[in-house]
Short mmCIF file of C-alpha atoms in Angstrom, two decimals:
data_model
loop_
_atom_site.label_atom_id
_atom_site.label_comp_id
_atom_site.label_asym_id
_atom_site.label_seq_id
_atom_site.Cartn_x
_atom_site.Cartn_y
_atom_site.Cartn_z
CA MET A 1 0.00 0.00 0.00
CA LYS A 2 2.81 2.35 0.87
CA ILE A 3 4.35 1.81 -2.58
CA ILE A 4 1.01 2.48 -4.29
CA TYR A 5 0.59 5.64 -2.20
CA LEU A 6 4.06 6.87 -3.21
CA LEU A 7 3.34 6.17 -6.88
CA VAL A 8 0.09 8.16 -6.69
CA VAL A 9 1.88 11.10 -5.03
CA LEU A 10 4.64 10.96 -7.66
CA LEU A 11 2.08 10.89 -10.48
CA TYR A 12 0.26 13.85 -8.94
CA PHE A 13 3.42 15.98 -8.86
CA MET A 14 4.29 14.95 -12.41
CA VAL A 15 0.89 16.21 -13.57
CA ILE A 16 1.37 19.48 -11.66
CA ILE A 17 4.84 20.01 -13.16
CA SER A 18 3.56 19.18 -16.64
CA SER A 19 0.65 21.60 -16.24
CA ASN A 20 2.98 24.33 -15.04
CA ASN A 21 5.31 23.72 -17.99
CA ASN A 22 2.39 23.89 -20.42
CA ALA A 23 1.20 27.09 -18.79
CA VAL A 24 4.65 28.65 -19.12
CA PHE A 25 4.89 27.45 -22.70
CA SER A 26 1.45 28.87 -23.56
CA LYS A 27 2.42 32.16 -21.96
CA GLU A 28 5.61 32.28 -24.04
CA ILE A 29 3.63 31.67 -27.24
CA LYS A 30 1.12 34.39 -26.34
CA ASN A 31 3.95 36.82 -25.60
CA LYS A 32 5.60 36.00 -28.93
CA ILE A 33 2.32 36.63 -30.78
CA LYS A 34 2.01 40.00 -29.02
CA GLU A 35 5.55 40.92 -30.05
CA ILE A 36 4.89 39.90 -33.66
CA ASN A 37 1.73 42.03 -33.68
CA LYS A 38 3.72 45.01 -32.40
CA LEU A 39 6.24 44.47 -35.21
CA ASN A 40 3.41 44.32 -37.78
CA LEU A 41 2.19 47.67 -36.45
CA TRP A 42 5.71 49.17 -36.50
CA ALA A 43 6.16 48.09 -40.13
CA THR A 44 2.86 49.59 -41.35
CA PRO A 45 4.51 52.67 -42.97
CA PHE A 46 6.80 50.39 -45.01
CA VAL A 47 4.21 47.87 -46.21
CA LYS A 48 2.71 48.79 -49.58
CA LYS A 49 -1.08 49.01 -49.41
CA GLY A 50 -3.10 46.49 -51.35
CA ASN A 51 -0.67 43.64 -50.70
CA VAL A 52 -2.16 41.48 -47.99
CA TYR A 53 0.53 39.39 -46.34
CA SER A 54 1.74 38.91 -42.79
CA ILE A 55 4.12 37.10 -40.48
CA ARG A 56 2.74 33.71 -39.48
CA LYS A 57 4.02 30.48 -38.00
CA THR A 58 5.81 28.60 -40.76
CA GLU A 59 3.86 25.88 -42.49
CA GLU A 60 5.12 23.21 -44.87
CA VAL A 61 4.78 24.34 -48.48
CA LYS A 62 4.77 21.76 -51.24
CA GLY A 63 7.91 21.93 -53.35
CA LYS A 64 9.71 24.22 -50.89
CA GLU A 65 9.96 22.06 -47.80
CA TYR A 66 12.59 23.15 -45.34
CA LEU A 67 14.17 21.15 -42.55
CA THR A 68 14.21 23.85 -39.94
CA GLY A 69 14.92 21.90 -36.80
CA VAL A 70 11.94 23.59 -35.20
CA ASN A 71 10.36 21.82 -32.26
CA ASP A 72 7.35 22.74 -30.11
CA GLU A 73 9.41 25.15 -28.03
CA GLU A 74 10.94 27.02 -30.97
CA GLN A 75 8.21 28.63 -33.02
CA LEU A 76 9.46 29.71 -36.44
CA TYR A 77 7.68 32.58 -38.16
CA SER A 78 7.84 33.73 -41.77
CA MET A 79 5.87 35.64 -44.43
CA PHE A 80 2.70 34.33 -46.07
CA ALA A 81 0.24 35.82 -48.54
CA GLY A 82 -3.22 36.51 -47.14
CA GLU A 83 -6.58 35.61 -48.63
CA LYS A 84 -5.87 37.35 -51.95
CA LYS A 85 -3.52 36.50 -54.78
CA ILE A 86 -0.48 38.79 -55.08
CA LYS A 87 0.45 39.61 -58.66
CA LYS A 88 3.90 39.43 -60.22
CA GLY A 89 5.72 42.79 -60.19
CA ASN A 90 3.98 44.11 -57.06
CA GLU A 91 6.04 46.06 -54.59
CA LEU A 92 5.54 44.55 -51.14
CA LEU A 93 7.84 46.50 -48.87
CA LYS A 94 10.11 49.56 -48.68
CA VAL A 95 12.17 49.77 -45.49
CA LYS A 96 13.96 53.08 -44.94
CA TRP A 97 17.72 52.82 -44.49
CA THR A 98 17.40 54.77 -41.23
CA SER A 99 15.16 52.00 -39.87
CA THR A 100 17.59 49.16 -40.61
CA LEU A 101 20.25 47.77 -38.31
CA SER A 102 23.34 49.06 -40.09
CA ILE A 103 26.67 50.51 -39.01
CA ASP A 104 25.11 53.93 -39.71
CA THR A 105 22.35 53.20 -37.19
CA VAL A 106 24.84 52.05 -34.57
CA ASN A 107 26.98 55.14 -35.26
CA VAL A 108 24.02 57.52 -34.76
CA GLU A 109 22.30 55.84 -31.80
CA GLN A 110 25.33 54.35 -30.00
CA THR A 111 28.04 56.82 -31.00
CA GLU A 112 30.47 56.27 -28.12
CA LEU A 113 30.23 52.49 -28.52
CA PHE A 114 30.65 52.76 -32.29
CA ASP A 115 33.88 54.75 -31.86
CA LYS A 116 35.29 52.08 -29.53
CA LEU A 117 34.38 49.33 -31.99
CA MET A 118 36.01 51.22 -34.86
CA GLU A 119 39.22 51.44 -32.82
CA LEU A 120 39.21 47.64 -32.71
CA GLN A 121 38.85 47.58 -36.53
CA LEU A 122 35.92 45.18 -36.39
CA ALA A 123 34.09 43.93 -39.48
CA GLU A 124 30.66 45.39 -40.21
CA GLU A 125 28.93 42.15 -39.18
CA ASP A 126 30.73 42.25 -35.81
CA ILE A 127 29.67 45.87 -35.23
CA LEU A 128 26.05 44.87 -35.94
CA THR A 129 26.39 42.00 -33.45
CA VAL A 130 27.55 44.30 -30.65
CA GLY A 131 24.96 46.95 -31.56
CA LEU A 132 22.16 44.38 -31.39
CA LEU A 133 23.53 42.98 -28.13
CA VAL A 134 23.41 46.43 -26.52
CA TYR A 135 19.90 47.15 -27.86
CA ARG A 136 18.61 43.88 -26.42
CA TYR A 137 20.35 43.76 -23.06
CA CYS A 138 21.37 47.33 -22.19
CA LEU A 139 18.61 49.56 -23.61
CA GLU A 140 15.57 47.51 -22.61
CA ASP A 141 14.15 50.41 -20.56
CA GLU A 142 14.98 53.02 -23.21
CA PRO A 143 12.87 53.97 -26.25
CA TYR A 144 14.47 53.35 -29.64
CA ASP A 145 13.13 52.82 -33.15
CA LEU A 146 14.05 49.15 -33.52
CA LYS A 147 12.62 48.03 -30.18
CA ALA A 148 9.54 46.26 -31.61
CA TRP A 149 11.76 44.34 -34.02
CA VAL A 150 14.36 43.36 -31.39
CA SER A 151 11.60 42.07 -29.09
CA SER A 152 10.10 39.94 -31.88
CA LEU A 153 13.32 38.07 -32.75
CA PRO A 154 13.60 34.30 -32.16
CA GLU A 155 15.10 33.14 -28.88
CA HIS A 156 16.83 30.08 -30.37
CA TYR A 157 18.88 29.19 -33.43
CA ASN A 158 20.38 25.94 -34.72
CA SER A 159 23.27 27.64 -36.50
CA ALA A 160 27.02 27.03 -36.34
CA ILE A 161 28.05 28.35 -32.93
CA PHE A 162 25.48 26.23 -31.08
CA TYR A 163 26.78 22.89 -32.37
CA THR A 164 28.55 20.65 -29.87
CA ASP A 165 31.45 18.40 -30.84
CA GLU A 166 29.14 15.39 -30.51
CA GLU A 167 26.57 16.89 -32.88
CA LEU A 168 29.33 17.76 -35.33
CA ASN A 169 30.27 14.06 -35.67
CA TYR A 170 27.40 13.64 -38.14
CA LEU A 171 29.00 16.27 -40.38
CA LYS A 172 32.45 14.74 -40.69
CA GLY A 173 33.48 14.77 -44.34
CA SER A 174 31.12 17.62 -45.20
CA PRO A 175 32.44 21.14 -45.96
CA ALA A 176 29.97 22.23 -43.28
CA PHE A 177 32.11 20.52 -40.63
CA VAL A 178 35.04 22.82 -41.46
CA GLN A 179 32.78 25.87 -41.90
CA ILE A 180 31.15 25.39 -38.50
CA MET A 181 34.47 24.76 -36.75
CA ILE A 182 35.85 28.00 -38.23
CA GLU A 183 32.67 29.93 -37.40
CA ARG A 184 32.65 28.72 -33.78
CA GLN A 185 36.29 29.67 -33.37
CA SER A 186 35.77 33.11 -34.95
CA ALA A 187 32.82 33.80 -32.64
CA LYS A 188 34.79 32.78 -29.54
CA GLU A 189 37.77 34.92 -30.53
CA LEU A 190 35.50 37.93 -31.13
CA PHE A 191 33.78 37.46 -27.77
CA GLU A 192 37.11 37.16 -25.93
CA LYS A 193 38.36 40.30 -27.68
CA LEU A 194 35.26 42.25 -26.69
CA ALA A 195 35.17 40.83 -23.14
CA SER A 196 38.72 42.06 -22.51
CA THR A 197 38.14 45.52 -24.02
CA VAL A 198 34.79 47.15 -24.80
CA PHE A 199 32.71 45.13 -22.34
CA LYS A 200 34.94 46.45 -19.52
CA GLU A 201 34.31 50.08 -20.48
CA ASP A 202 32.09 52.29 -18.27
CA LEU A 203 29.63 52.79 -21.12
CA ILE A 204 28.81 49.06 -20.81
CA THR A 205 29.35 48.31 -17.11
CA LYS A 206 27.36 51.35 -15.90
CA ASN A 207 24.53 51.18 -18.45
CA CYS A 208 23.86 47.45 -18.83
CA LYS A 209 21.73 45.77 -16.19
CA ASN A 210 22.49 42.42 -17.79
CA GLU A 211 25.94 40.90 -18.08
CA LEU A 212 27.07 40.60 -21.70
CA ASN A 213 28.07 36.97 -21.35
CA TRP A 214 28.79 34.28 -23.95
CA GLU A 215 25.19 33.05 -24.07
CA ARG A 216 23.80 36.51 -24.86
CA PHE A 217 26.61 37.31 -27.26
CA SER A 218 25.94 34.00 -29.08
CA TRP A 219 22.30 34.96 -29.57
CA ALA A 220 23.25 38.32 -31.14
CA TYR A 221 25.99 36.72 -33.27
CA ALA A 222 23.59 34.04 -34.56
CA THR A 223 20.87 36.61 -35.26
CA VAL A 224 23.17 38.70 -37.45
CA SER A 225 24.49 35.59 -39.25
CA ALA A 226 20.98 34.37 -40.01
CA ARG A 227 19.25 37.64 -40.90
CA ARG A 228 21.86 39.92 -42.53
CA ILE A 229 21.69 40.93 -46.17
CA TYR A 230 24.21 42.82 -48.29
CA VAL A 231 23.39 45.99 -50.21
CA PRO A 232 25.55 48.13 -52.54
CA ASN A 233 27.76 50.67 -50.81
CA PRO A 234 28.32 53.79 -52.98
CA GLU A 235 31.42 54.66 -50.93
CA SER A 236 33.10 51.27 -51.35
CA ASN A 237 33.56 48.42 -53.80
CA LYS A 238 32.38 46.02 -51.11
CA PRO A 239 28.67 45.73 -50.25
CA SER A 240 27.47 46.70 -46.77
CA ALA A 241 25.98 44.28 -44.26
CA THR A 242 22.61 45.25 -42.81
CA ILE A 243 19.46 43.75 -41.33
CA ALA A 244 16.19 45.20 -42.60
CA PRO A 245 13.55 44.67 -39.87
CA TYR A 246 10.35 42.97 -41.02
CA LEU A 247 12.03 42.08 -44.31
CA ASP A 248 14.18 39.61 -42.33
CA PHE A 249 11.05 37.49 -41.67
CA PHE A 250 10.92 36.54 -45.36
CA ARG A 251 12.70 33.20 -45.73
CA ARG A 252 15.21 32.91 -48.53
CA SER A 253 15.39 30.43 -51.38
CA ASN A 254 17.39 29.67 -54.53
CA GLU A 255 13.99 29.63 -56.27
CA PRO A 256 12.33 32.79 -54.86
CA ASN A 257 8.98 34.35 -55.80
CA ALA A 258 10.15 37.81 -54.70
CA ASN A 259 13.39 39.78 -54.91
CA ILE A 260 15.22 42.06 -52.48
CA GLU A 261 16.28 45.31 -54.15
CA TYR A 262 18.10 48.41 -52.94
CA ASP A 263 16.85 51.82 -54.05
CA GLU A 264 19.94 53.99 -53.75
CA GLU A 265 18.07 57.19 -54.67
CA LEU A 266 15.40 56.80 -51.96
CA GLY A 267 17.65 54.95 -49.52
CA THR A 268 15.28 52.02 -49.07
CA VAL A 269 15.56 48.24 -49.02
CA ASP A 270 12.64 46.89 -51.06
CA VAL A 271 10.86 43.62 -51.79
CA ARG A 272 9.13 43.09 -55.16
CA THR A 273 7.37 39.94 -56.42
CA ILE A 274 8.83 38.18 -59.47
CA ALA A 275 5.99 35.66 -59.75
CA ASN A 276 2.29 35.45 -58.94
CA ILE A 277 1.78 34.36 -55.33
CA ASN A 278 -1.33 32.38 -54.47
CA PRO A 279 -3.43 32.98 -51.34
CA LYS A 280 -1.78 31.65 -48.16
CA GLU A 281 1.40 30.76 -50.08
CA GLU A 282 4.72 31.47 -48.38
CA ILE A 283 6.75 34.33 -49.85
CA PHE A 284 10.44 33.55 -50.44
CA VAL A 285 13.06 36.15 -51.32
CA ASN A 286 16.36 35.78 -53.16
CA PHE A 287 19.79 35.23 -51.66
CA ASP A 288 22.66 37.63 -52.28
CA HIS A 289 24.42 34.64 -53.91
CA HIS A 290 23.71 30.98 -54.65
CA TYR A 291 23.87 29.16 -51.33
CA CYS A 292 24.68 25.50 -50.76
CA ASN A 293 23.06 23.79 -47.79
CA SER A 294 26.30 23.73 -45.80
CA GLU A 295 26.24 27.55 -45.76
CA LEU A 296 22.55 27.61 -44.88
CA LEU A 297 23.10 25.28 -41.95
CA SER A 298 26.13 27.20 -40.71
CA ASP A 299 24.56 30.67 -41.01
CA ASN A 300 20.82 30.08 -40.70
CA GLY A 301 20.37 26.79 -38.91
CA TYR A 302 18.25 25.08 -41.58
CA ILE A 303 18.66 23.26 -44.89
CA ILE A 304 16.53 22.96 -48.03
CA LYS A 305 15.29 19.38 -48.00
CA GLU A 306 14.57 18.70 -51.65
CA ILE A 307 17.36 18.01 -54.17
CA ASN A 308 16.94 19.78 -57.50
CA SER A 309 19.11 20.92 -60.41
CA GLN A 310 20.44 23.86 -58.36
CA SER A 311 21.47 21.77 -55.36
CA CYS A 312 25.19 22.11 -54.70
CA VAL A 313 28.12 21.08 -52.53
CA ASN A 314 30.85 23.50 -51.48
CA VAL A 315 34.49 22.91 -52.39
CA LEU A 316 37.08 24.11 -49.88
CA ILE A 317 40.46 25.51 -50.89
CA GLU A 318 42.15 22.73 -48.87
CA GLU A 319 40.36 20.15 -51.03
CA LEU A 320 41.67 21.83 -54.17
CA PHE A 321 45.22 21.71 -52.81
CA ASP A 322 44.79 18.00 -51.98
CA SER A 323 43.49 17.31 -55.49
CA ILE A 324 46.77 18.34 -57.17
CA ASN A 325 48.75 15.27 -58.17
CA GLN A 326 51.68 14.66 -55.81
CA ASN A 327 54.07 14.08 -58.72
CA ASP A 328 52.95 17.19 -60.64
CA PRO A 329 56.14 19.22 -61.32
CA LYS A 330 54.06 22.41 -61.22
CA LYS A 331 52.33 21.62 -57.91
CA GLN A 332 53.73 24.62 -56.00
CA GLU A 333 52.92 27.01 -58.86
CA LYS A 334 49.37 25.70 -59.03
CA MET A 335 48.89 26.10 -55.26
CA ILE A 336 50.03 29.71 -55.50
CA LEU A 337 47.68 30.33 -58.45
CA ILE A 338 44.72 28.87 -56.53
CA ASN A 339 45.53 30.90 -53.42
CA ASN A 340 45.87 34.11 -55.45
CA PHE A 341 42.59 33.37 -57.23
CA PHE A 342 40.71 33.03 -53.92
CA GLU A 343 42.23 36.26 -52.60
CA GLU A 344 41.64 38.29 -55.78
CA GLU A 345 38.06 37.08 -56.25
CA GLY A 346 37.27 37.45 -52.55
CA VAL A 347 35.75 33.96 -52.35
CA LYS A 348 35.99 31.51 -49.46
CA MET A 349 34.68 28.44 -51.28
CA LEU A 350 33.68 27.19 -54.71
CA ARG A 351 30.69 24.96 -55.44
CA ILE A 352 29.70 21.97 -57.53
CA SER A 353 26.07 22.01 -58.70
CA LEU A 354 23.97 19.27 -60.24
CA ASP A 355 22.94 21.40 -63.22
CA SER A 356 26.21 23.15 -64.03
CA LEU A 357 29.77 23.92 -63.03
CA THR A 358 30.50 27.49 -62.05
CA GLU A 359 32.90 29.61 -64.05
CA ASP A 360 35.16 29.91 -60.99
CA LEU A 361 35.38 26.13 -60.53
CA LEU A 362 36.09 25.57 -64.22
CA LYS A 363 38.83 28.19 -64.18
CA VAL A 364 40.53 26.65 -61.13
CA SER A 365 40.08 23.14 -62.57
CA LYS A 366 41.96 24.19 -65.72
CA TYR A 367 44.86 25.41 -63.54
CA ILE A 368 45.06 22.08 -61.72
CA ALA A 369 44.48 19.80 -64.75
CA TYR A 370 47.09 21.61 -66.87
CA LYS A 371 49.43 19.05 -68.52
CA GLN A 372 48.07 16.29 -66.29
CA GLU A 373 44.61 15.31 -67.51
CA SER A 374 41.46 16.73 -69.09
CA VAL A 375 39.28 19.05 -67.03
CA VAL A 376 36.47 16.49 -66.97
CA GLU A 377 38.78 13.73 -65.78
CA TYR A 378 40.13 16.05 -63.10
CA LEU A 379 36.62 16.96 -61.92
CA ILE A 380 35.70 13.29 -61.58
CA ARG A 381 38.80 12.80 -59.46
CA LEU A 382 37.88 15.86 -57.34
CA VAL A 383 34.38 14.49 -56.76
CA GLU A 384 35.82 11.09 -55.77
CA LEU A 385 38.21 12.84 -53.37
CA LYS A 386 35.29 14.64 -51.75
CA GLN A 387 33.28 11.41 -51.53
CA SER A 388 36.15 9.69 -49.74
CA HIS A 389 36.00 12.23 -46.89
CA TYR A 390 32.62 11.03 -45.59
CA LEU A 391 32.58 8.33 -42.92
CA THR A 392 29.61 6.47 -44.41
CA THR A 393 28.21 5.70 -47.87
CA ILE A 394 24.80 6.48 -49.35
CA GLU A 395 23.77 2.83 -48.90
CA GLN A 396 24.79 2.84 -45.23
CA ASP A 397 22.87 6.10 -44.68
CA LYS A 398 19.74 4.63 -46.26
CA GLU A 399 19.92 1.69 -43.85
CA PHE A 400 20.49 4.02 -40.87
CA ILE A 401 17.39 6.06 -41.77
CA LYS A 402 15.30 2.89 -41.28
CA THR A 403 16.49 2.44 -37.70
CA PRO A 404 14.94 3.79 -34.45
CA GLU A 405 18.27 5.53 -33.76
CA TYR A 406 17.66 7.92 -36.67
CA THR A 407 14.21 8.94 -35.38
CA GLN A 408 15.72 9.59 -31.94
CA LEU A 409 18.38 12.02 -33.19
CA LYS A 410 18.39 15.47 -31.63
CA ILE A 411 17.40 18.40 -33.85
CA LYS A 412 20.91 19.53 -34.78
CA GLU A 413 22.11 15.95 -35.18
CA LYS A 414 19.31 15.26 -37.66
CA LEU A 415 20.05 18.41 -39.61
CA ALA A 416 23.73 17.43 -39.76
CA PHE A 417 23.05 13.84 -40.84
CA ASP A 418 20.50 14.87 -43.49
CA LEU A 419 22.87 17.49 -44.91
CA ALA A 420 25.75 15.01 -45.27
CA PHE A 421 23.42 12.39 -46.79
CA GLN A 422 22.14 14.94 -49.29
CA GLU A 423 25.65 16.04 -50.27
CA LYS A 424 26.66 12.44 -51.00
CA GLN A 425 23.67 12.10 -53.33
CA ILE A 426 24.52 15.35 -55.12
CA LEU A 427 28.16 14.32 -55.61
CA SER A 428 27.04 10.94 -56.93
CA GLY A 429 24.79 12.71 -59.46
CA VAL A 430 27.58 15.08 -60.54
CA LYS A 431 29.98 12.15 -61.02
CA HIS A 432 27.38 10.32 -63.11
CA ASN A 433 26.91 13.40 -65.35
CA LEU A 434 30.67 13.84 -65.79
CA LYS A 435 31.14 10.20 -66.77
CA ASN A 436 28.33 10.52 -69.31
CA ASN A 437 30.20 13.50 -70.74
CA ILE A 438 33.31 11.37 -71.25
CA GLU A 439 31.31 8.56 -72.84
CA SER A 440 29.61 10.93 -75.27
CA SER A 441 33.02 12.43 -76.13
CA ASN A 442 34.50 9.00 -76.80
CA THR A 443 31.56 8.12 -79.04
CA GLU A 444 32.43 11.11 -81.22
CA ALA A 445 36.08 9.93 -81.50
CA GLN A 446 35.30 6.95 -83.73
CA PRO A 447 37.82 5.47 -86.28
CA ASN A 448 37.61 7.35 -89.56
CA ASN A 449 40.78 6.34 -91.44
CA GLN A 450 41.02 3.75 -94.19
CA ASN A 451 43.00 1.26 -92.06
CA ASN A 452 40.30 1.41 -89.43
CA GLU A 453 42.87 2.43 -86.79
CA LYS A 454 41.47 4.16 -83.74
CA GLU A 455 42.41 7.75 -83.01
CA PRO A 456 43.58 8.63 -79.50
CA LYS A 457 40.70 9.26 -77.07
CA LYS A 458 39.53 12.85 -76.90
CA VAL A 459 37.75 14.24 -73.87
CA LYS A 460 35.78 17.45 -73.95
CA ASP A 461 36.99 20.18 -71.64
CA GLU A 462 33.93 22.23 -72.41
CA LEU A 463 30.97 21.17 -70.30
#
């Protein structure tokens, strides 16, 4: 009887705790809805009349399914059309430059802080991170223009700096593994630099009720990584990083139905439809460049689930160095050429796509293949090198997906596994296409002399 009594008491407290948790959770959802409604009101002057759309909890849209890693405690919101169809060419939004989070905004509203950050020679993205951090945790009792937007931002992200070493195991072999390791290290170095300098200044210690610790810094860093866009800078050759409030709730896609534009004359960041958008359909905007899923996971904390002709895998500079034949007499020269190319073009990675090979990759491939092999043969070897980096094969992954262990993966683990599995499939498809190219080239090189002697094999370098 005593055991039964104890079990009943335990069950009672479990129900109480569960009820309290549900109550807290419901309260959090209600608060988030209130904050979103305040943001909708704040954005009213920027929203073009006649276009009915709003921020809503993300739903699954056929043909554009995202693996977001969202669970019941992390509500993800994005932009959806309302009850009416939105026509192609309609202007949806014009956000004034003065209402964006830019280095200009930080300079005007947090001048003393901005000067300190400039002394440290921080990148624009890092200045935005610190500016956002101060808005959120130091100016909570002060009025400022971006307050409704800051309050509406997500509390959680699944992007690079939140991955543990254990979760990263599922990414071994993927370019994302290296990207996330670098991103985590960069974030930690920036935090340590700020913690030993600016965060010790009176302007922080006397004005911030909340400690600017790693957890809070990580939130600001992840927010900027996930929501920044780049717009032309008339004073520089390099574009400027900024976050346009409200616009940042549009999710991005390589197949968008709306475009982000910058109106230099009016000083506004705009959104215009490039396709008809049906009622209740999600509105996707364009990226500033073609993203592979490893970049999306690292920066945004999600991946695009479906594989299509634009799906791609990143190629790291280290992989290009490794792909040069060890006995190539021009190996050192080729490494220097590749390094110079990356520096001059300002690129960090190249990419291999299912539908095409980028001009940059073809150019670098010609450097490496020079006097060694054809470009196509080299690319097949590069793909095989990349495939060899993964710890498991496509067949092994397919078997793992059938197991209970796969369904029990944590959110970030599942995102990591699915990304690596997808990359292997893309590389397999690229290799298949390249081999078909060789076969079609060999078919064209048929014997055409009177003695029926075969000509040497010819392989196309033009893809």
